[in-house]
């Protein structure tokens, strides 16, 4: 159906473009979770503890189908999405492990630098818009886009460098992210909540996250992101139980995302 | 969806669902109803009946026009959301190396309301 849809010369604001943008978003978020799902290291830990590391039968089938589907990719859908989603797609495709052939190549490192610069530019441009707009809805939307970019920067910095400690850059992005979250009544995009939640190691930062979820709970139609709260709480448990500095960032994400019997959904 | 597209997506889905244009627009209608029924806490049987009603209307023919394609994609993605909601509500949390709190399953999302929400801040209508 998507192949047929792509044959039509759709304009950016058309219904078909909107639907293809939606497909693209589903695809990116699924790719993000599947890359951290039941890695070999996690599977080994699960087996040791007596868990069925494969999950449900239906999940195994879905996983195989998804792997097959993602191996092919869904080309040409990026044009139906906004620039922030396109950058998120690139971030969701960065190499996780040094064993990947591209990991140490100069071209790939340049690509990462470019990606970082684009995300930083996006944060700054959104920030400019926030100061110039008077519309509440634009203010909210731009804040969401900004917090998505900040979360993408944090993920990029940590994963691309396999870095689990603290740095001035990470502190800046994290503080900016929390500062935005305090202003929001809702954030229906689970990705930035999850990434920023994983950075919240101090009580005051965790309170920012929990307060935002409390505000969302008070709104009857905003219950979609509660699974991400549960994931964040799992991350906090992992963090609190680990000896200081011993829990690697990538391993933490792998454990948290693998802690559900089915792939968590960030849609 | 990243926020800026969400409101437009909701309005578009409602417009398609209520258009009564074709079988596949009926599929969008039933898929939305299945999602709403799920979040209303209706029985699984009722949700499944609506899902099946949506699926029965999703038989792509040879001569699909652009509207058919949009409706098929919309219905399929809505059914994906229904499945994601249902399966995550039914499945447990593992704890690999911690005694992770057995957080009770959270109240489930009501994305239909979100998508169909009349956004007071936005004057654009369906």
PDB file of N, CA and C in Angstrom, chain B residues 30-121:
ATOM      1  N   UNK B  30     -14.396   2.045  11.875  1.00  0.00           N
ATOM      2  CA  UNK B  30     -14.443   0.931  12.835  1.00  0.00           C
ATOM      3  C   UNK B  30     -13.134   0.808  13.630  1.00  0.00           C
ATOM      4  N   UNK B  31     -12.020   1.106  12.989  1.00  0.00           N
ATOM      5  CA  UNK B  31     -10.735   1.047  13.708  1.00  0.00           C
ATOM      6  C   UNK B  31     -10.699   2.108  14.802  1.00  0.00           C
ATOM      7  N   UNK B  32     -11.222   3.297  14.493  1.00  0.00           N
ATOM      8  CA  UNK B  32     -11.281   4.350  15.517  1.00  0.00           C
ATOM      9  C   UNK B  32     -12.229   3.946  16.639  1.00  0.00           C
ATOM     10  N   UNK B  33     -13.331   3.346  16.243  1.00  0.00           N
ATOM     11  CA  UNK B  33     -14.298   2.916  17.256  1.00  0.00           C
ATOM     12  C   UNK B  33     -13.689   1.831  18.147  1.00  0.00           C
ATOM     13  N   UNK B  34     -12.885   0.948  17.555  1.00  0.00           N
ATOM     14  CA  UNK B  34     -12.227  -0.098  18.353  1.00  0.00           C
ATOM     15  C   UNK B  34     -11.279   0.524  19.376  1.00  0.00           C
ATOM     16  N   UNK B  35     -10.543   1.541  18.933  1.00  0.00           N
ATOM     17  CA  UNK B  35      -9.610   2.214  19.854  1.00  0.00           C
ATOM     18  C   UNK B  35     -10.386   2.917  20.970  1.00  0.00           C
ATOM     19  N   UNK B  36     -11.450   3.611  20.581  1.00  0.00           N
ATOM     20  CA  UNK B  36     -12.263   4.318  21.586  1.00  0.00           C
ATOM     21  C   UNK B  36     -12.884   3.320  22.557  1.00  0.00           C
ATOM     22  N   UNK B  37     -13.392   2.216  22.006  1.00  0.00           N
ATOM     23  CA  UNK B  37     -14.042   1.207  22.843  1.00  0.00           C
ATOM     24  C   UNK B  37     -13.049   0.633  23.854  1.00  0.00           C
ATOM     25  N   UNK B  38     -11.831   0.403  23.363  1.00  0.00           N
ATOM     26  CA  UNK B  38     -10.800  -0.123  24.261  1.00  0.00           C
ATOM     27  C   UNK B  38     -10.545   0.842  25.419  1.00  0.00           C
ATOM     28  N   UNK B  39     -10.384   2.103  25.082  1.00  0.00           N
ATOM     29  CA  UNK B  39     -10.068   3.078  26.124  1.00  0.00           C
ATOM     30  C   UNK B  39     -11.250   3.411  27.011  1.00  0.00           C
ATOM     31  N   UNK B  40     -12.432   3.124  26.511  1.00  0.00           N
ATOM     32  CA  UNK B  40     -13.617   3.292  27.350  1.00  0.00           C
ATOM     33  C   UNK B  40     -13.755   2.140  28.344  1.00  0.00           C
ATOM     34  N   UNK B  41     -12.901   1.152  28.179  1.00  0.00           N
ATOM     35  CA  UNK B  41     -12.961   0.019  29.104  1.00  0.00           C
ATOM     36  C   UNK B  41     -14.028  -1.000  28.736  1.00  0.00           C
ATOM     37  N   UNK B  42     -14.449  -0.965  27.484  1.00  0.00           N
ATOM     38  CA  UNK B  42     -15.440  -1.949  27.056  1.00  0.00           C
ATOM     39  C   UNK B  42     -14.791  -3.332  26.995  1.00  0.00           C
ATOM     40  N   UNK B  43     -15.654  -4.350  26.845  1.00  0.00           N
ATOM     41  CA  UNK B  43     -15.137  -5.712  26.895  1.00  0.00           C
ATOM     42  C   UNK B  43     -14.241  -5.993  25.681  1.00  0.00           C
ATOM     43  N   UNK B  44     -13.364  -6.998  25.865  1.00  0.00           N
ATOM     44  CA  UNK B  44     -12.463  -7.370  24.786  1.00  0.00           C
ATOM     45  C   UNK B  44     -13.239  -7.840  23.564  1.00  0.00           C
ATOM     46  N   UNK B  45     -14.363  -8.511  23.822  1.00  0.00           N
ATOM     47  CA  UNK B  45     -15.183  -9.015  22.705  1.00  0.00           C
ATOM     48  C   UNK B  45     -15.656  -7.856  21.837  1.00  0.00           C
ATOM     49  N   UNK B  46     -16.092  -6.797  22.502  1.00  0.00           N
ATOM     50  CA  UNK B  46     -16.595  -5.648  21.756  1.00  0.00           C
ATOM     51  C   UNK B  46     -15.474  -5.004  20.931  1.00  0.00           C
ATOM     52  N   UNK B  47     -14.320  -4.896  21.545  1.00  0.00           N
ATOM     53  CA  UNK B  47     -13.173  -4.315  20.828  1.00  0.00           C
ATOM     54  C   UNK B  47     -12.834  -5.191  19.619  1.00  0.00           C
ATOM     55  N   UNK B  48     -12.819  -6.509  19.843  1.00  0.00           N
ATOM     56  CA  UNK B  48     -12.475  -7.426  18.752  1.00  0.00           C
ATOM     57  C   UNK B  48     -13.508  -7.381  17.624  1.00  0.00           C
ATOM     58  N   UNK B  49     -14.763  -7.234  18.000  1.00  0.00           N
ATOM     59  CA  UNK B  49     -15.802  -7.153  16.963  1.00  0.00           C
ATOM     60  C   UNK B  49     -15.570  -5.929  16.066  1.00  0.00           C
ATOM     61  N   UNK B  50     -15.230  -4.830  16.701  1.00  0.00           N
ATOM     62  CA  UNK B  50     -14.980  -3.610  15.925  1.00  0.00           C
ATOM     63  C   UNK B  50     -13.724  -3.758  15.075  1.00  0.00           C
ATOM     64  N   UNK B  51     -12.717  -4.410  15.640  1.00  0.00           N
ATOM     65  CA  UNK B  51     -11.493  -4.671  14.877  1.00  0.00           C
ATOM     66  C   UNK B  51     -11.789  -5.509  13.638  1.00  0.00           C
ATOM     67  N   UNK B  52     -12.575  -6.569  13.864  1.00  0.00           N
ATOM     68  CA  UNK B  52     -12.910  -7.447  12.737  1.00  0.00           C
ATOM     69  C   UNK B  52     -13.744  -6.716  11.693  1.00  0.00           C
ATOM     70  N   UNK B  53     -14.635  -5.854  12.162  1.00  0.00           N
ATOM     71  CA  UNK B  53     -15.435  -5.068  11.212  1.00  0.00           C
ATOM     72  C   UNK B  53     -14.509  -4.202  10.353  1.00  0.00           C
ATOM     73  N   UNK B  54     -13.479  -3.659  10.991  1.00  0.00           N
ATOM     74  CA  UNK B  54     -12.515  -2.847  10.229  1.00  0.00           C
ATOM     75  C   UNK B  54     -11.772  -3.715   9.218  1.00  0.00           C
ATOM     76  N   UNK B  55     -11.327  -4.881   9.689  1.00  0.00           N
ATOM     77  CA  UNK B  55     -10.539  -5.757   8.807  1.00  0.00           C
ATOM     78  C   UNK B  55     -11.351  -6.254   7.616  1.00  0.00           C
ATOM     79  N   UNK B  56     -12.639  -6.515   7.857  1.00  0.00           N
ATOM     80  CA  UNK B  56     -13.488  -7.007   6.771  1.00  0.00           C
ATOM     81  C   UNK B  56     -13.618  -5.989   5.642  1.00  0.00           C
ATOM     82  N   UNK B  57     -13.453  -4.722   6.007  1.00  0.00           N
ATOM     83  CA  UNK B  57     -13.557  -3.668   4.986  1.00  0.00           C
ATOM     84  C   UNK B  57     -12.221  -3.366   4.317  1.00  0.00           C
ATOM     85  N   UNK B  58     -11.215  -4.127   4.692  1.00  0.00           N
ATOM     86  CA  UNK B  58      -9.887  -3.858   4.135  1.00  0.00           C
ATOM     87  C   UNK B  58      -9.472  -4.935   3.139  1.00  0.00           C
ATOM     88  N   UNK B  59     -10.127  -4.941   2.017  1.00  0.00           N
ATOM     89  CA  UNK B  59      -9.738  -5.861   0.947  1.00  0.00           C
ATOM     90  C   UNK B  59      -9.349  -5.038  -0.266  1.00  0.00           C
ATOM     91  N   UNK B  60      -8.077  -4.775  -0.402  1.00  0.00           N
ATOM     92  CA  UNK B  60      -7.665  -3.925  -1.514  1.00  0.00           C
ATOM     93  C   UNK B  60      -7.982  -4.563  -2.869  1.00  0.00           C
ATOM     94  N   UNK B  61      -8.628  -3.808  -3.720  1.00  0.00           N
ATOM     95  CA  UNK B  61      -8.923  -4.301  -5.061  1.00  0.00           C
ATOM     96  C   UNK B  61      -7.805  -3.933  -6.016  1.00  0.00           C
ATOM     97  N   UNK B  62      -8.070  -4.117  -7.296  1.00  0.00           N
ATOM     98  CA  UNK B  62      -7.039  -3.827  -8.289  1.00  0.00           C
ATOM     99  C   UNK B  62      -6.953  -2.338  -8.619  1.00  0.00           C
ATOM    100  N   UNK B  63      -8.094  -1.694  -8.550  1.00  0.00           N
ATOM    101  CA  UNK B  63      -8.111  -0.292  -8.989  1.00  0.00           C
ATOM    102  C   UNK B  63      -8.260   0.652  -7.804  1.00  0.00           C
ATOM    103  N   UNK B  64      -7.198   0.794  -7.101  1.00  0.00           N
ATOM    104  CA  UNK B  64      -7.238   1.669  -5.929  1.00  0.00           C
ATOM    105  C   UNK B  64      -6.973   3.106  -6.353  1.00  0.00           C
ATOM    106  N   UNK B  65      -7.861   3.999  -5.902  1.00  0.00           N
ATOM    107  CA  UNK B  65      -7.534   5.407  -6.145  1.00  0.00           C
ATOM    108  C   UNK B  65      -6.799   5.958  -4.925  1.00  0.00           C
ATOM    109  N   UNK B  66      -6.422   7.211  -5.013  1.00  0.00           N
ATOM    110  CA  UNK B  66      -5.621   7.812  -3.947  1.00  0.00           C
ATOM    111  C   UNK B  66      -6.355   7.781  -2.606  1.00  0.00           C
ATOM    112  N   UNK B  67      -7.673   8.021  -2.669  1.00  0.00           N
ATOM    113  CA  UNK B  67      -8.447   8.026  -1.420  1.00  0.00           C
ATOM    114  C   UNK B  67      -8.426   6.644  -0.765  1.00  0.00           C
ATOM    115  N   UNK B  68      -8.571   5.602  -1.607  1.00  0.00           N
ATOM    116  CA  UNK B  68      -8.537   4.235  -1.060  1.00  0.00           C
ATOM    117  C   UNK B  68      -7.216   3.973  -0.343  1.00  0.00           C
ATOM    118  N   UNK B  69      -6.142   4.415  -0.972  1.00  0.00           N
ATOM    119  CA  UNK B  69      -4.814   4.164  -0.393  1.00  0.00           C
ATOM    120  C   UNK B  69      -4.682   4.858   0.962  1.00  0.00           C
ATOM    121  N   UNK B  70      -5.106   6.124   0.998  1.00  0.00           N
ATOM    122  CA  UNK B  70      -5.040   6.877   2.269  1.00  0.00           C
ATOM    123  C   UNK B  70      -5.859   6.156   3.329  1.00  0.00           C
ATOM    124  N   UNK B  71      -7.043   5.714   2.954  1.00  0.00           N
ATOM    125  CA  UNK B  71      -7.932   5.072   3.934  1.00  0.00           C
ATOM    126  C   UNK B  71      -7.349   3.742   4.425  1.00  0.00           C
ATOM    127  N   UNK B  72      -6.761   2.996   3.519  1.00  0.00           N
ATOM    128  CA  UNK B  72      -6.161   1.720   3.925  1.00  0.00           C
ATOM    129  C   UNK B  72      -5.008   1.940   4.906  1.00  0.00           C
ATOM    130  N   UNK B  73      -4.153   2.891   4.588  1.00  0.00           N
ATOM    131  CA  UNK B  73      -3.015   3.143   5.478  1.00  0.00           C
ATOM    132  C   UNK B  73      -3.518   3.628   6.836  1.00  0.00           C
ATOM    133  N   UNK B  74      -4.486   4.537   6.814  1.00  0.00           N
ATOM    134  CA  UNK B  74      -5.003   5.083   8.080  1.00  0.00           C
ATOM    135  C   UNK B  74      -5.604   3.972   8.940  1.00  0.00           C
ATOM    136  N   UNK B  75      -6.418   3.123   8.318  1.00  0.00           N
ATOM    137  CA  UNK B  75      -7.067   2.048   9.080  1.00  0.00           C
ATOM    138  C   UNK B  75      -6.026   1.088   9.647  1.00  0.00           C
ATOM    139  N   UNK B  76      -5.030   0.756   8.838  1.00  0.00           N
ATOM    140  CA  UNK B  76      -4.003  -0.185   9.313  1.00  0.00           C
ATOM    141  C   UNK B  76      -3.195   0.391  10.475  1.00  0.00           C
ATOM    142  N   UNK B  77      -2.868   1.672  10.390  1.00  0.00           N
ATOM    143  CA  UNK B  77      -2.095   2.268  11.481  1.00  0.00           C
ATOM    144  C   UNK B  77      -2.932   2.364  12.751  1.00  0.00           C
ATOM    145  N   UNK B  78      -4.209   2.678  12.595  1.00  0.00           N
ATOM    146  CA  UNK B  78      -5.077   2.714  13.780  1.00  0.00           C
ATOM    147  C   UNK B  78      -5.171   1.335  14.418  1.00  0.00           C
ATOM    148  N   UNK B  79      -5.283   0.312  13.575  1.00  0.00           N
ATOM    149  CA  UNK B  79      -5.343  -1.055  14.115  1.00  0.00           C
ATOM    150  C   UNK B  79      -4.021  -1.417  14.803  1.00  0.00           C
ATOM    151  N   UNK B  80      -2.921  -0.913  14.278  1.00  0.00           N
ATOM    152  CA  UNK B  80      -1.620  -1.111  14.951  1.00  0.00           C
ATOM    153  C   UNK B  80      -1.670  -0.520  16.351  1.00  0.00           C
ATOM    154  N   UNK B  81      -2.209   0.695  16.454  1.00  0.00           N
ATOM    155  CA  UNK B  81      -2.261   1.358  17.762  1.00  0.00           C
ATOM    156  C   UNK B  81      -3.127   0.537  18.726  1.00  0.00           C
ATOM    157  N   UNK B  82      -4.245   0.026  18.228  1.00  0.00           N
ATOM    158  CA  UNK B  82      -5.111  -0.800  19.075  1.00  0.00           C
ATOM    159  C   UNK B  82      -4.336  -2.010  19.590  1.00  0.00           C
ATOM    160  N   UNK B  83      -3.621  -2.656  18.686  1.00  0.00           N
ATOM    161  CA  UNK B  83      -2.868  -3.851  19.085  1.00  0.00           C
ATOM    162  C   UNK B  83      -1.769  -3.522  20.087  1.00  0.00           C
ATOM    163  N   UNK B  84      -1.078  -2.420  19.834  1.00  0.00           N
ATOM    164  CA  UNK B  84      -0.003  -2.016  20.748  1.00  0.00           C
ATOM    165  C   UNK B  84      -0.579  -1.773  22.144  1.00  0.00           C
ATOM    166  N   UNK B  85      -1.693  -1.064  22.204  1.00  0.00           N
ATOM    167  CA  UNK B  85      -2.312  -0.766  23.513  1.00  0.00           C
ATOM    168  C   UNK B  85      -2.711  -2.053  24.210  1.00  0.00           C
ATOM    169  N   UNK B  86      -3.359  -2.919  23.440  1.00  0.00           N
ATOM    170  CA  UNK B  86      -3.878  -4.155  24.055  1.00  0.00           C
ATOM    171  C   UNK B  86      -2.745  -5.039  24.553  1.00  0.00           C
ATOM    172  N   UNK B  87      -1.754  -5.252  23.722  1.00  0.00           N
ATOM    173  CA  UNK B  87      -0.701  -6.201  24.084  1.00  0.00           C
ATOM    174  C   UNK B  87       0.133  -5.689  25.243  1.00  0.00           C
ATOM    175  N   UNK B  88       0.370  -4.363  25.296  1.00  0.00           N
ATOM    176  CA  UNK B  88       1.170  -3.860  26.399  1.00  0.00           C
ATOM    177  C   UNK B  88       0.403  -3.886  27.709  1.00  0.00           C
ATOM    178  N   UNK B  89      -0.898  -3.828  27.627  1.00  0.00           N
ATOM    179  CA  UNK B  89      -1.689  -3.902  28.856  1.00  0.00           C
ATOM    180  C   UNK B  89      -1.718  -5.322  29.402  1.00  0.00           C
ATOM    181  N   UNK B  90      -1.519  -6.288  28.515  1.00  0.00           N
ATOM    182  CA  UNK B  90      -1.684  -7.684  28.921  1.00  0.00           C
ATOM    183  C   UNK B  90      -0.382  -8.352  29.322  1.00  0.00           C
ATOM    184  N   UNK B  91       0.745  -7.695  29.062  1.00  0.00           N
ATOM    185  CA  UNK B  91       2.013  -8.382  29.265  1.00  0.00           C
ATOM    186  C   UNK B  91       2.825  -7.827  30.434  1.00  0.00           C
ATOM    187  N   UNK B  92       3.560  -8.711  31.086  1.00  0.00           N
ATOM    188  CA  UNK B  92       4.222  -8.334  32.322  1.00  0.00           C
ATOM    189  C   UNK B  92       5.547  -7.617  32.129  1.00  0.00           C
ATOM    190  N   UNK B  93       6.016  -7.092  33.216  1.00  0.00           N
ATOM    191  CA  UNK B  93       7.320  -6.441  33.226  1.00  0.00           C
ATOM    192  C   UNK B  93       8.329  -7.436  33.783  1.00  0.00           C
ATOM    193  N   UNK B  94       9.445  -7.575  33.119  1.00  0.00           N
ATOM    194  CA  UNK B  94      10.518  -8.423  33.635  1.00  0.00           C
ATOM    195  C   UNK B  94      11.477  -7.592  34.466  1.00  0.00           C
ATOM    196  N   UNK B  95      12.110  -8.218  35.377  1.00  0.00           N
ATOM    197  CA  UNK B  95      13.168  -7.557  36.121  1.00  0.00           C
ATOM    198  C   UNK B  95      14.404  -8.432  35.995  1.00  0.00           C
ATOM    199  N   UNK B  96      15.394  -7.964  35.264  1.00  0.00           N
ATOM    200  CA  UNK B  96      16.543  -8.815  35.001  1.00  0.00           C
ATOM    201  C   UNK B  96      17.537  -8.838  36.155  1.00  0.00           C
ATOM    202  N   UNK B  97      17.849  -7.661  36.667  1.00  0.00           N
ATOM    203  CA  UNK B  97      18.826  -7.682  37.748  1.00  0.00           C
ATOM    204  C   UNK B  97      18.448  -6.760  38.901  1.00  0.00           C
ATOM    205  N   UNK B  98      17.183  -6.395  38.939  1.00  0.00           N
ATOM    206  CA  UNK B  98      16.737  -5.618  40.086  1.00  0.00           C
ATOM    207  C   UNK B  98      15.362  -6.127  40.474  1.00  0.00           C
ATOM    208  N   UNK B  99      14.956  -5.708  41.661  1.00  0.00           N
ATOM    209  CA  UNK B  99      13.585  -5.963  42.049  1.00  0.00           C
ATOM    210  C   UNK B  99      12.740  -4.781  41.594  1.00  0.00           C
ATOM    211  N   UNK B 100      12.676  -4.620  40.315  1.00  0.00           N
ATOM    212  CA  UNK B 100      11.921  -3.471  39.797  1.00  0.00           C
ATOM    213  C   UNK B 100      10.504  -3.508  40.346  1.00  0.00           C
ATOM    214  N   UNK B 101      10.050  -2.356  40.712  1.00  0.00           N
ATOM    215  CA  UNK B 101       8.700  -2.294  41.277  1.00  0.00           C
ATOM    216  C   UNK B 101       7.717  -2.884  40.281  1.00  0.00           C
ATOM    217  N   UNK B 102       6.854  -3.717  40.784  1.00  0.00           N
ATOM    218  CA  UNK B 102       5.872  -4.329  39.897  1.00  0.00           C
ATOM    219  C   UNK B 102       4.748  -3.320  39.680  1.00  0.00           C
ATOM    220  N   UNK B 103       5.157  -2.281  38.965  1.00  0.00           N
ATOM    221  CA  UNK B 103       4.189  -1.200  38.819  1.00  0.00           C
ATOM    222  C   UNK B 103       2.937  -1.714  38.144  1.00  0.00           C
ATOM    223  N   UNK B 104       1.828  -1.460  38.768  1.00  0.00           N
ATOM    224  CA  UNK B 104       0.579  -1.932  38.198  1.00  0.00           C
ATOM    225  C   UNK B 104       0.396  -1.275  36.842  1.00  0.00           C
ATOM    226  N   UNK B 105      -0.274  -1.975  35.987  1.00  0.00           N
ATOM    227  CA  UNK B 105      -0.434  -1.457  34.636  1.00  0.00           C
ATOM    228  C   UNK B 105      -1.172  -0.126  34.662  1.00  0.00           C
ATOM    229  N   UNK B 106      -0.583   0.774  33.942  1.00  0.00           N
ATOM    230  CA  UNK B 106      -1.096   2.125  34.004  1.00  0.00           C
ATOM    231  C   UNK B 106      -2.435   2.238  33.276  1.00  0.00           C
ATOM    232  N   UNK B 107      -3.124   3.283  33.621  1.00  0.00           N
ATOM    233  CA  UNK B 107      -4.345   3.567  32.881  1.00  0.00           C
ATOM    234  C   UNK B 107      -3.989   3.731  31.417  1.00  0.00           C
ATOM    235  N   UNK B 108      -4.803   3.184  30.578  1.00  0.00           N
ATOM    236  CA  UNK B 108      -4.403   3.146  29.176  1.00  0.00           C
ATOM    237  C   UNK B 108      -4.758   4.422  28.421  1.00  0.00           C
ATOM    238  N   UNK B 109      -4.075   4.559  27.356  1.00  0.00           N
ATOM    239  CA  UNK B 109      -4.185   5.802  26.609  1.00  0.00           C
ATOM    240  C   UNK B 109      -5.538   5.999  25.946  1.00  0.00           C
ATOM    241  N   UNK B 110      -5.810   7.208  25.748  1.00  0.00           N
ATOM    242  CA  UNK B 110      -7.060   7.540  25.091  1.00  0.00           C
ATOM    243  C   UNK B 110      -6.731   8.417  23.892  1.00  0.00           C
ATOM    244  N   UNK B 111      -5.993   7.796  22.976  1.00  0.00           N
ATOM    245  CA  UNK B 111      -5.496   8.593  21.870  1.00  0.00           C
ATOM    246  C   UNK B 111      -6.612   9.096  20.959  1.00  0.00           C
ATOM    247  N   UNK B 112      -7.695   8.349  20.968  1.00  0.00           N
ATOM    248  CA  UNK B 112      -8.782   8.804  20.115  1.00  0.00           C
ATOM    249  C   UNK B 112      -9.241  10.183  20.560  1.00  0.00           C
ATOM    250  N   UNK B 113      -9.376  10.342  21.893  1.00  0.00           N
ATOM    251  CA  UNK B 113      -9.766  11.652  22.399  1.00  0.00           C
ATOM    252  C   UNK B 113      -8.744  12.704  22.033  1.00  0.00           C
ATOM    253  N   UNK B 114      -7.498  12.281  22.140  1.00  0.00           N
ATOM    254  CA  UNK B 114      -6.444  13.232  21.825  1.00  0.00           C
ATOM    255  C   UNK B 114      -6.560  13.679  20.381  1.00  0.00           C
ATOM    256  N   UNK B 115      -6.674  12.683  19.499  1.00  0.00           N
ATOM    257  CA  UNK B 115      -6.701  13.008  18.080  1.00  0.00           C
ATOM    258  C   UNK B 115      -7.954  13.781  17.691  1.00  0.00           C
ATOM    259  N   UNK B 116      -9.036  13.435  18.387  1.00  0.00           N
ATOM    260  CA  UNK B 116     -10.298  14.073  18.017  1.00  0.00           C
ATOM    261  C   UNK B 116     -10.528  15.349  18.796  1.00  0.00           C
ATOM    262  N   UNK B 117      -9.631  15.611  19.698  1.00  0.00           N
ATOM    263  CA  UNK B 117      -9.807  16.762  20.570  1.00  0.00           C
ATOM    264  C   UNK B 117      -9.991  18.020  19.732  1.00  0.00           C
ATOM    265  N   UNK B 118     -10.969  18.818  20.117  1.00  0.00           N
ATOM    266  CA  UNK B 118     -11.093  20.124  19.499  1.00  0.00           C
ATOM    267  C   UNK B 118     -10.145  21.030  20.243  1.00  0.00           C
ATOM    268  N   UNK B 119      -9.110  21.381  19.574  1.00  0.00           N
ATOM    269  CA  UNK B 119      -8.072  22.164  20.232  1.00  0.00           C
ATOM    270  C   UNK B 119      -8.511  23.625  20.291  1.00  0.00           C
ATOM    271  N   UNK B 120      -8.780  24.090  21.490  1.00  0.00           N
ATOM    272  CA  UNK B 120      -9.257  25.464  21.665  1.00  0.00           C
ATOM    273  C   UNK B 120      -8.243  26.492  21.178  1.00  0.00           C
ATOM    274  N   UNK B 121      -6.975  26.050  21.177  1.00  0.00           N
ATOM    275  CA  UNK B 121      -5.941  26.998  20.804  1.00  0.00           C
ATOM    276  C   UNK B 121      -5.822  27.123  19.298  1.00  0.00           C
TER     277      UNK B 121
END
